[in-house]
Structure formats: structure tokens, C-alpha cells
XYZ file of C-alpha atoms in Angstrom:
429
model
C 23.297 67.100 -121.418
C 22.307 68.983 -118.247
C 25.149 70.534 -116.283
C 25.202 72.532 -113.062
C 26.121 76.166 -113.731
C 27.177 79.054 -111.579
C 25.196 82.272 -111.047
C 25.746 85.701 -109.581
C 24.427 84.436 -106.246
C 26.316 81.144 -106.363
C 29.548 81.998 -108.227
C 31.621 78.845 -107.590
C 31.322 75.351 -109.020
C 33.565 73.998 -106.260
C 34.738 75.213 -102.861
C 37.596 73.273 -101.262
C 36.911 73.445 -97.518
C 39.907 72.564 -95.349
C 42.327 73.522 -98.088
C 45.194 74.027 -95.627
C 44.963 70.503 -94.239
C 47.433 67.833 -95.279
C 45.015 66.201 -97.760
C 43.320 69.504 -98.607
C 46.495 70.972 -100.119
C 46.655 68.091 -102.642
C 42.932 68.468 -103.415
C 43.642 72.117 -104.244
C 46.352 71.047 -106.715
C 44.075 68.459 -108.309
C 41.245 70.977 -108.775
C 43.772 73.282 -110.442
C 44.814 70.516 -112.837
C 41.227 69.797 -113.915
C 39.822 73.281 -114.473
C 39.171 72.547 -118.147
C 36.919 69.637 -117.251
C 34.184 71.730 -115.658
C 30.898 72.625 -117.342
C 31.660 74.315 -120.660
C 35.351 73.664 -120.225
C 35.773 75.964 -117.249
C 35.719 75.629 -113.484
C 35.048 78.480 -111.073
C 36.384 77.587 -107.663
C 37.519 78.879 -104.295
C 39.372 77.661 -101.213
C 38.059 77.918 -97.665
C 39.391 77.509 -94.133
C 40.001 79.284 -90.856
C 43.160 81.220 -91.662
C 43.414 83.561 -94.635
C 47.220 83.749 -94.554
C 47.589 79.968 -94.623
C 45.036 79.700 -97.457
C 46.958 82.221 -99.489
C 50.195 80.348 -98.837
C 48.575 77.091 -100.070
C 47.607 78.845 -103.287
C 51.156 80.167 -103.732
C 52.522 76.676 -103.059
C 50.164 75.170 -105.655
C 51.008 77.931 -108.152
C 54.725 77.180 -107.809
C 54.297 73.393 -107.885
C 52.112 73.447 -111.011
C 53.733 76.505 -112.610
C 50.369 78.237 -112.748
C 50.787 81.758 -111.374
C 47.089 82.459 -111.916
C 46.311 80.236 -108.914
C 47.467 83.048 -106.653
C 44.259 84.891 -107.651
C 41.855 82.097 -106.622
C 39.241 83.404 -104.178
C 39.745 82.797 -100.460
C 36.793 82.335 -98.060
C 37.415 82.450 -94.306
C 35.263 79.788 -92.597
C 35.322 78.188 -89.157
C 33.533 74.866 -88.726
C 32.583 75.985 -85.209
C 30.756 79.075 -86.577
C 27.448 78.126 -88.308
C 27.034 81.572 -89.846
C 30.389 81.344 -91.643
C 29.514 77.842 -92.890
C 26.198 79.122 -94.243
C 27.904 82.013 -96.060
C 30.320 79.563 -97.675
C 27.639 77.054 -98.671
C 25.507 79.733 -100.331
C 28.374 80.578 -102.692
C 29.202 77.116 -104.048
C 27.445 74.393 -106.004
C 29.627 71.714 -104.391
C 31.627 71.806 -101.183
C 34.584 69.422 -101.071
C 34.901 68.799 -97.353
C 38.469 67.888 -96.361
C 38.103 68.712 -92.668
C 38.535 65.643 -90.453
C 38.264 63.619 -88.357
C 34.681 63.784 -89.577
C 33.201 62.402 -86.346
C 34.296 65.722 -84.735
C 33.906 68.230 -87.585
C 31.772 66.683 -90.343
C 28.153 67.094 -89.232
C 28.045 70.929 -89.138
C 29.254 70.977 -92.750
C 26.615 68.504 -93.886
C 23.893 70.415 -92.052
C 25.000 73.750 -93.533
C 25.132 72.322 -97.064
C 21.632 70.878 -96.812
C 20.165 74.059 -95.386
C 21.880 76.302 -97.945
C 21.527 74.244 -101.112
C 25.123 73.117 -101.680
C 25.986 69.519 -102.572
C 28.702 67.987 -100.354
C 31.431 65.458 -101.169
C 33.851 64.165 -98.526
C 36.679 61.624 -98.232
C 35.556 60.119 -94.939
C 36.612 56.590 -94.015
C 34.647 56.467 -90.725
C 31.614 54.111 -90.909
C 30.024 55.573 -87.756
C 29.930 59.035 -89.297
C 28.882 57.898 -92.754
C 26.011 55.694 -91.615
C 24.984 58.136 -88.881
C 24.707 60.977 -91.429
C 22.564 58.793 -93.668
C 20.270 57.917 -90.771
C 19.902 61.528 -89.633
C 19.970 63.594 -92.842
C 18.860 61.472 -95.812
C 15.215 62.604 -95.741
C 16.113 66.271 -95.266
C 18.671 66.140 -98.108
C 15.997 64.569 -100.354
C 13.534 67.343 -99.483
C 16.112 70.012 -100.418
C 17.401 68.048 -103.464
C 20.947 68.172 -102.105
C 23.396 65.320 -102.708
C 25.611 64.331 -99.772
C 28.101 61.785 -101.127
C 30.574 60.450 -98.567
C 33.716 58.346 -98.784
C 34.808 59.649 -102.196
C 38.517 59.035 -101.623
C 40.550 55.813 -101.704
C 38.024 54.921 -99.022
C 35.869 53.898 -100.867
C 35.597 54.785 -104.575
C 37.863 51.981 -105.865
C 36.107 49.251 -103.863
C 32.552 50.523 -104.439
C 32.904 51.310 -108.149
C 35.091 48.213 -108.570
C 32.255 45.905 -107.493
C 29.904 47.591 -109.944
C 32.536 47.289 -112.681
C 32.944 43.565 -111.950
C 29.154 43.048 -111.985
C 28.846 44.761 -115.380
C 31.534 42.502 -116.880
C 30.162 39.264 -115.434
C 27.942 37.402 -117.895
C 25.237 36.350 -115.501
C 24.621 36.918 -111.820
C 27.634 37.757 -109.662
C 27.185 36.051 -106.315
C 30.367 36.609 -104.288
C 33.288 39.005 -104.615
C 36.420 39.002 -102.526
C 38.715 42.008 -102.739
C 42.437 41.963 -101.957
C 44.188 45.277 -101.382
C 47.948 45.360 -102.109
C 50.199 48.338 -101.492
C 53.594 48.755 -103.159
C 56.382 50.900 -101.685
C 59.349 51.553 -103.927
C 61.107 54.465 -102.168
C 61.809 54.650 -98.404
C 58.506 53.003 -97.545
C 55.277 54.986 -97.137
C 53.105 56.365 -94.405
C 49.819 58.093 -93.695
C 49.037 61.385 -91.997
C 48.114 61.804 -88.361
C 44.467 62.756 -89.178
C 43.809 59.277 -90.621
C 45.420 57.700 -87.550
C 43.169 59.729 -85.246
C 40.072 58.657 -87.195
C 41.068 55.033 -86.638
C 41.732 55.561 -82.890
C 38.387 57.152 -82.110
C 36.495 54.942 -84.581
C 37.639 51.713 -82.937
C 37.129 53.196 -79.467
C 33.509 53.972 -80.299
C 32.649 50.860 -82.303
C 29.548 50.246 -80.166
C 27.872 53.355 -81.618
C 27.968 51.799 -85.110
C 25.905 48.873 -83.873
C 23.364 51.245 -82.340
C 23.096 53.192 -85.602
C 22.504 50.017 -87.590
C 19.773 48.867 -85.201
C 17.965 52.176 -85.703
C 17.855 51.601 -89.481
C 15.946 48.393 -88.869
C 17.178 46.854 -92.164
C 16.238 43.298 -93.050
C 19.177 41.089 -94.083
C 19.898 41.275 -97.788
C 18.974 38.085 -99.685
C 21.910 35.866 -100.622
C 22.023 34.067 -103.965
C 23.500 30.617 -103.447
C 25.655 29.782 -100.415
C 26.816 32.365 -97.920
C 30.354 33.594 -98.401
C 32.904 31.872 -96.140
C 34.901 34.308 -94.045
C 38.648 33.861 -93.843
C 40.475 33.929 -90.520
C 41.956 36.951 -88.813
C 45.286 36.051 -90.444
C 45.905 33.725 -93.380
C 48.210 33.113 -96.301
C 46.443 34.202 -99.491
C 47.243 32.227 -102.625
C 45.452 34.951 -104.592
C 48.121 37.546 -103.822
C 50.901 35.240 -102.514
C 51.349 36.910 -99.160
C 49.777 36.994 -95.738
C 46.545 38.935 -95.417
C 44.126 40.175 -92.778
C 40.533 41.501 -93.010
C 40.473 45.135 -94.154
C 39.358 47.307 -91.250
C 38.494 50.421 -93.244
C 35.113 51.678 -94.448
C 34.980 49.707 -97.733
C 32.810 46.795 -96.444
C 30.312 49.262 -94.900
C 30.135 51.397 -98.043
C 29.837 48.439 -100.422
C 27.008 46.908 -98.354
C 25.135 50.209 -98.394
C 25.478 50.437 -102.149
C 24.358 46.824 -102.643
C 21.324 47.476 -100.455
C 20.427 50.596 -102.438
C 20.792 48.803 -105.771
C 18.658 45.924 -104.508
C 15.898 48.051 -102.971
C 15.744 50.727 -105.679
C 16.642 48.762 -108.817
C 15.905 45.135 -107.808
C 19.514 44.072 -108.468
C 20.686 40.887 -106.854
C 23.146 41.874 -104.089
C 26.739 40.730 -104.121
C 28.317 39.287 -100.961
C 31.584 41.121 -100.363
C 34.669 40.591 -98.249
C 37.785 42.779 -98.204
C 41.296 41.843 -97.200
C 44.652 43.635 -97.208
C 48.031 42.041 -97.889
C 50.617 42.590 -95.182
C 53.643 40.757 -96.678
C 55.851 38.054 -95.213
C 56.460 36.622 -91.735
C 58.306 39.633 -90.359
C 55.408 41.883 -91.344
C 52.995 39.426 -89.735
C 54.797 39.604 -86.409
C 55.012 43.393 -86.531
C 51.294 43.683 -87.451
C 50.178 41.286 -84.696
C 52.211 43.108 -82.050
C 51.004 46.537 -83.147
C 47.420 45.298 -83.408
C 47.376 43.911 -79.878
C 48.839 47.109 -78.463
C 46.385 49.261 -80.450
C 43.299 47.252 -79.408
C 44.341 47.439 -75.764
C 45.175 51.154 -75.712
C 42.080 52.449 -77.555
C 39.911 51.208 -74.671
C 41.280 53.828 -72.255
C 41.525 57.625 -72.478
C 45.185 57.529 -71.388
C 45.956 54.975 -74.098
C 44.132 57.031 -76.741
C 46.117 60.071 -75.645
C 49.406 58.217 -76.080
C 48.386 56.828 -79.455
C 47.415 60.322 -80.593
C 50.590 61.927 -79.312
C 53.016 59.348 -80.738
C 51.535 58.003 -83.978
C 54.838 57.093 -85.576
C 55.998 55.039 -82.604
C 52.811 53.056 -82.053
C 52.114 52.462 -85.781
C 55.721 51.350 -86.534
C 56.083 54.291 -88.900
C 52.841 53.702 -90.838
C 51.507 57.089 -89.669
C 53.199 60.331 -88.677
C 52.296 63.918 -87.794
C 54.115 65.160 -90.891
C 52.716 62.608 -93.362
C 54.649 61.152 -96.316
C 57.160 63.143 -98.343
C 56.533 63.823 -102.022
C 59.267 61.295 -102.820
C 57.550 58.626 -100.735
C 54.228 59.379 -102.399
C 55.729 59.162 -105.888
C 57.171 55.728 -104.970
C 53.902 54.254 -103.705
C 51.061 52.583 -105.603
C 48.147 50.216 -105.010
C 46.248 47.336 -106.576
C 42.729 46.151 -105.728
C 42.198 42.606 -107.008
C 38.577 41.417 -107.204
C 37.893 37.666 -107.321
C 34.256 36.972 -108.144
C 32.069 33.893 -108.433
C 28.540 33.535 -109.789
C 26.101 31.828 -112.082
C 25.950 32.187 -115.821
C 22.714 33.314 -117.475
C 20.121 30.560 -117.186
C 21.935 28.691 -114.431
C 19.786 27.949 -111.363
C 21.695 28.992 -108.212
C 19.761 26.448 -106.157
C 21.133 23.546 -108.216
C 24.775 23.727 -107.231
C 27.903 25.767 -106.664
C 28.751 28.863 -108.742
C 29.786 27.764 -112.247
C 31.732 30.868 -113.378
C 34.484 33.128 -112.056
C 35.806 36.583 -112.900
C 38.864 38.572 -111.912
C 39.191 42.357 -112.244
C 41.781 44.850 -110.994
C 42.073 48.506 -110.138
C 45.550 49.959 -110.057
C 46.661 53.480 -109.283
C 49.182 55.800 -107.602
C 49.682 56.432 -103.860
C 46.233 55.980 -102.300
C 45.978 58.620 -99.581
C 47.188 61.845 -101.156
C 47.352 61.201 -104.924
C 44.491 58.793 -105.620
C 42.184 60.345 -103.024
C 42.334 63.885 -104.496
C 41.779 62.408 -107.977
C 38.704 60.378 -106.946
C 37.258 63.280 -104.925
C 37.676 65.862 -107.686
C 36.447 63.509 -110.416
C 33.358 62.771 -108.317
C 32.713 66.530 -108.202
C 33.358 66.929 -111.931
C 30.945 64.048 -112.615
C 28.264 65.618 -110.422
C 28.638 68.937 -112.214
C 28.556 67.493 -115.729
C 26.216 64.540 -115.301
C 23.760 65.702 -112.694
C 20.921 64.080 -114.663
C 22.538 60.626 -114.264
C 22.465 60.655 -110.470
C 19.501 59.345 -108.448
C 16.359 61.358 -109.181
C 16.265 62.945 -105.744
C 18.989 64.299 -103.496
C 19.920 62.401 -100.385
C 22.827 60.829 -98.542
C 24.524 58.400 -100.906
C 27.572 56.168 -101.324
C 29.768 56.652 -104.414
C 28.316 53.535 -106.059
C 24.674 54.470 -105.494
C 25.304 58.043 -106.688
C 27.516 57.387 -109.716
C 26.474 53.954 -110.998
C 24.929 55.421 -114.179
C 27.647 58.016 -114.829
C 31.031 57.951 -116.603
C 33.026 58.245 -113.359
C 34.976 55.027 -114.086
C 35.922 56.315 -117.543
C 37.018 59.597 -116.021
C 39.177 57.798 -113.452
C 40.778 55.686 -116.192
C 41.868 58.883 -117.886
C 43.460 60.127 -114.641
C 45.680 57.128 -113.890
C 43.289 54.962 -111.859
C 42.896 51.951 -114.158
C 39.951 49.539 -114.073
C 40.692 46.349 -116.021
C 39.198 42.921 -116.678
C 41.868 40.289 -116.000
C 39.948 37.023 -116.426
C 36.282 36.409 -117.287
C 33.999 33.648 -118.475
């Protein structure tokens, strides 16, 4: 089995860039936990960011939290995303850069460019469709030429959804036609919240939604073929019998990422594409009223610079506590979990889709711990470990890929199962 190994010129398997950020600190801890999973049972790694003192404090914090004093000796690399020379120096030293510096629409492109030019693979946890699709449009060919893998959205957005569809397809005995995904969050201790950086990504993403349409027009893609009838979209708010609570369409990057993977699998491997819709449960009537009010205020305010400024300055107030500048506490994170429930329909082997409605169904689930700062570091680090150990199972050439298109032929799902993110078949044919 071919693995990616370090050298005197490129001494690190992994460099965590943005290690002092809110998510970055948890990625550092997760890398430290998985050092024995690297090539040959070892992992050479470093942390990178703008401030050496803060980087060293993060390592001390991780060493104390994990009771691993050796973490205090992990190498520190001082890098500023605004300084191309420092980015180049960092990228020349690592096989993979884990980019935790967001919002990616402001800080992501220089990192991608530096990785491609200096031969380092790049994995990020971006949930911003404009950035993800724009990077594919602009850099895919160059990344292919340099045999560099740029794999975006390797956090909760969107590894569970993207790999979950592939998992459901594999377990369906025939041709999967439609898959609806319901996202359910569980809060057991004092509720839960997200960090301000995610909130900012949402603000500027919705404010600039027109750019996503322009990017998609430039691709010039033909519509993917649909097997059987087109999927029926649910309303903007509905009561879901599948999860027994009210639900709304999921506004994150999952639908964009899944569609890109399905297009890749169709165009490169002639797989029949799956129609996909994603929804998120919001609870009972009180939650519905709160969500509707917050949604109307958000949509109005993102249209104006003053409104965006207020949303950015007071995330906790305008999100009803769903986001804050300090992020969740460890206690809140430990009391939060998620479930992704996939409900699929299709045609059994030998059944002609043109002769009637789908004749078989399937239900699968993915469950795991708190999505933003426990699951996301796990999925990001396991994506990197998979790339290091199973490089030969990725697409033949480098390029800009989704998690599903990059890792479809790898053991990433098995690795996630071993780390507390469980893929399971609930009901099949």
C-alpha cells in the first residue's frame, strides 16, 4: 500500500494552519490523539499561524488537556495569510495543510494558491458554496497539472452528508433514485451554540448569493439526468413525519457539495446520479416562531452594510443565542450530538424506472458528537490520515474535489466509525 512519506525537505505530514482559531485549537487536539494512525504508525506535524506566543499557548493547552507533555515540543511555524512568502515557506514543509482560517471567502484563496504552487495538498472545513465552487472553477486544472489535491468541506459541512449518500447507494440493492436527508441536533446540557466565524460566513454568504449563480453559469454544466420522476421539494416550513418535528430546508453547503459529487461520479464513472434534498429539524411551535422571526430579520439585514455590521457585532442577540463570539463551552459541546437520517427511494435490479414509481426504499443514519468542534476536527483529521495512507485510492490526478469524489474508494467511512461517527443501515429492501 502506497503512503505519503516525509523527507528532509518536506518534514511534516500535516501542518495545522490557523491553530489558534476557535476550531483550530480542537483540530490540534485531534491531530495529537491520532499520531499513531499516520504512515508507519507515526505522524510528523506542526502548527502554524500569525502569533508564535499564541501558538505555543495552544500547544500547552492541548498538552494539559490530553496529558501529553510532549505536545509542548511540536514545531511552530509563523505564517500570515496576507504574506505570500510566508505561505510558500509553510507549504514547502508539509505534505498536507489543514486550513482552519476562515471565513474562507476572505482568507481561503491565498492558501489554496500557495499549496498548489508549492506542492502541498490542502484540506479545509469550509461551508461556503461560493468559495468552494469558485475554487473549483479557478484552480482545478492547475491543481491537476501539479498533482495536488484540494479537498474542501471536510468538516460537518459536508463529510456526513456527502459520504452518507455514497454509503446509502452502496447498501441499496439496485439504483437509488432519490434521497432526502433530515438533520437533527440534540442538546442535553444548557443548549448549544456555534462560534462567531461560522455566523460571519453565513452573513456574507447570503449577502453575496448572486455570485454563486454567476460561478455556476461559468461552469456551463448540463443538467444531470434524472432517473424516474423529479424529486418533489417540500415547503419552506413543514411538519416532518420522518423526524416528528417541524423542519426547514438546510441552508448550508451540503446540497452544493453532494450535487458536485454526484456530477463527478456520473461524468467520471457513469454512475446514475441521486437527486438529493436536505432538511433540518427545528423542533416544536415555539421554535418555529423563533426561527421565522430570526429568519426574517436576518434576510432583511444582510442586504445592507449597516445591517451586516450589526449582525456581525451582536451575533448572540440576532441569532437568539445560536452563535456567540466565545463559542460553546466544553460542557455544552459534551452535551450535544447529531443525527443525519437518509430516506431513499429507487428501483430494484431489473426494474424499469420508466414503468412506474420507485419500488424499494432504504433508510440509513449517521450519528455522532457535537458537530462543529468535535465531529468537524474528527472528519478533517481522518480525511488527512486517509489521504496520507491511501493516496493510491484517490482520483488518479490531483484537482479540486469534494469529500465524496476524493474518498469514495477509500476506507474513510470505516475510519470515522472507529472515531465515534457511526454510519448504519436502519431499513433496507
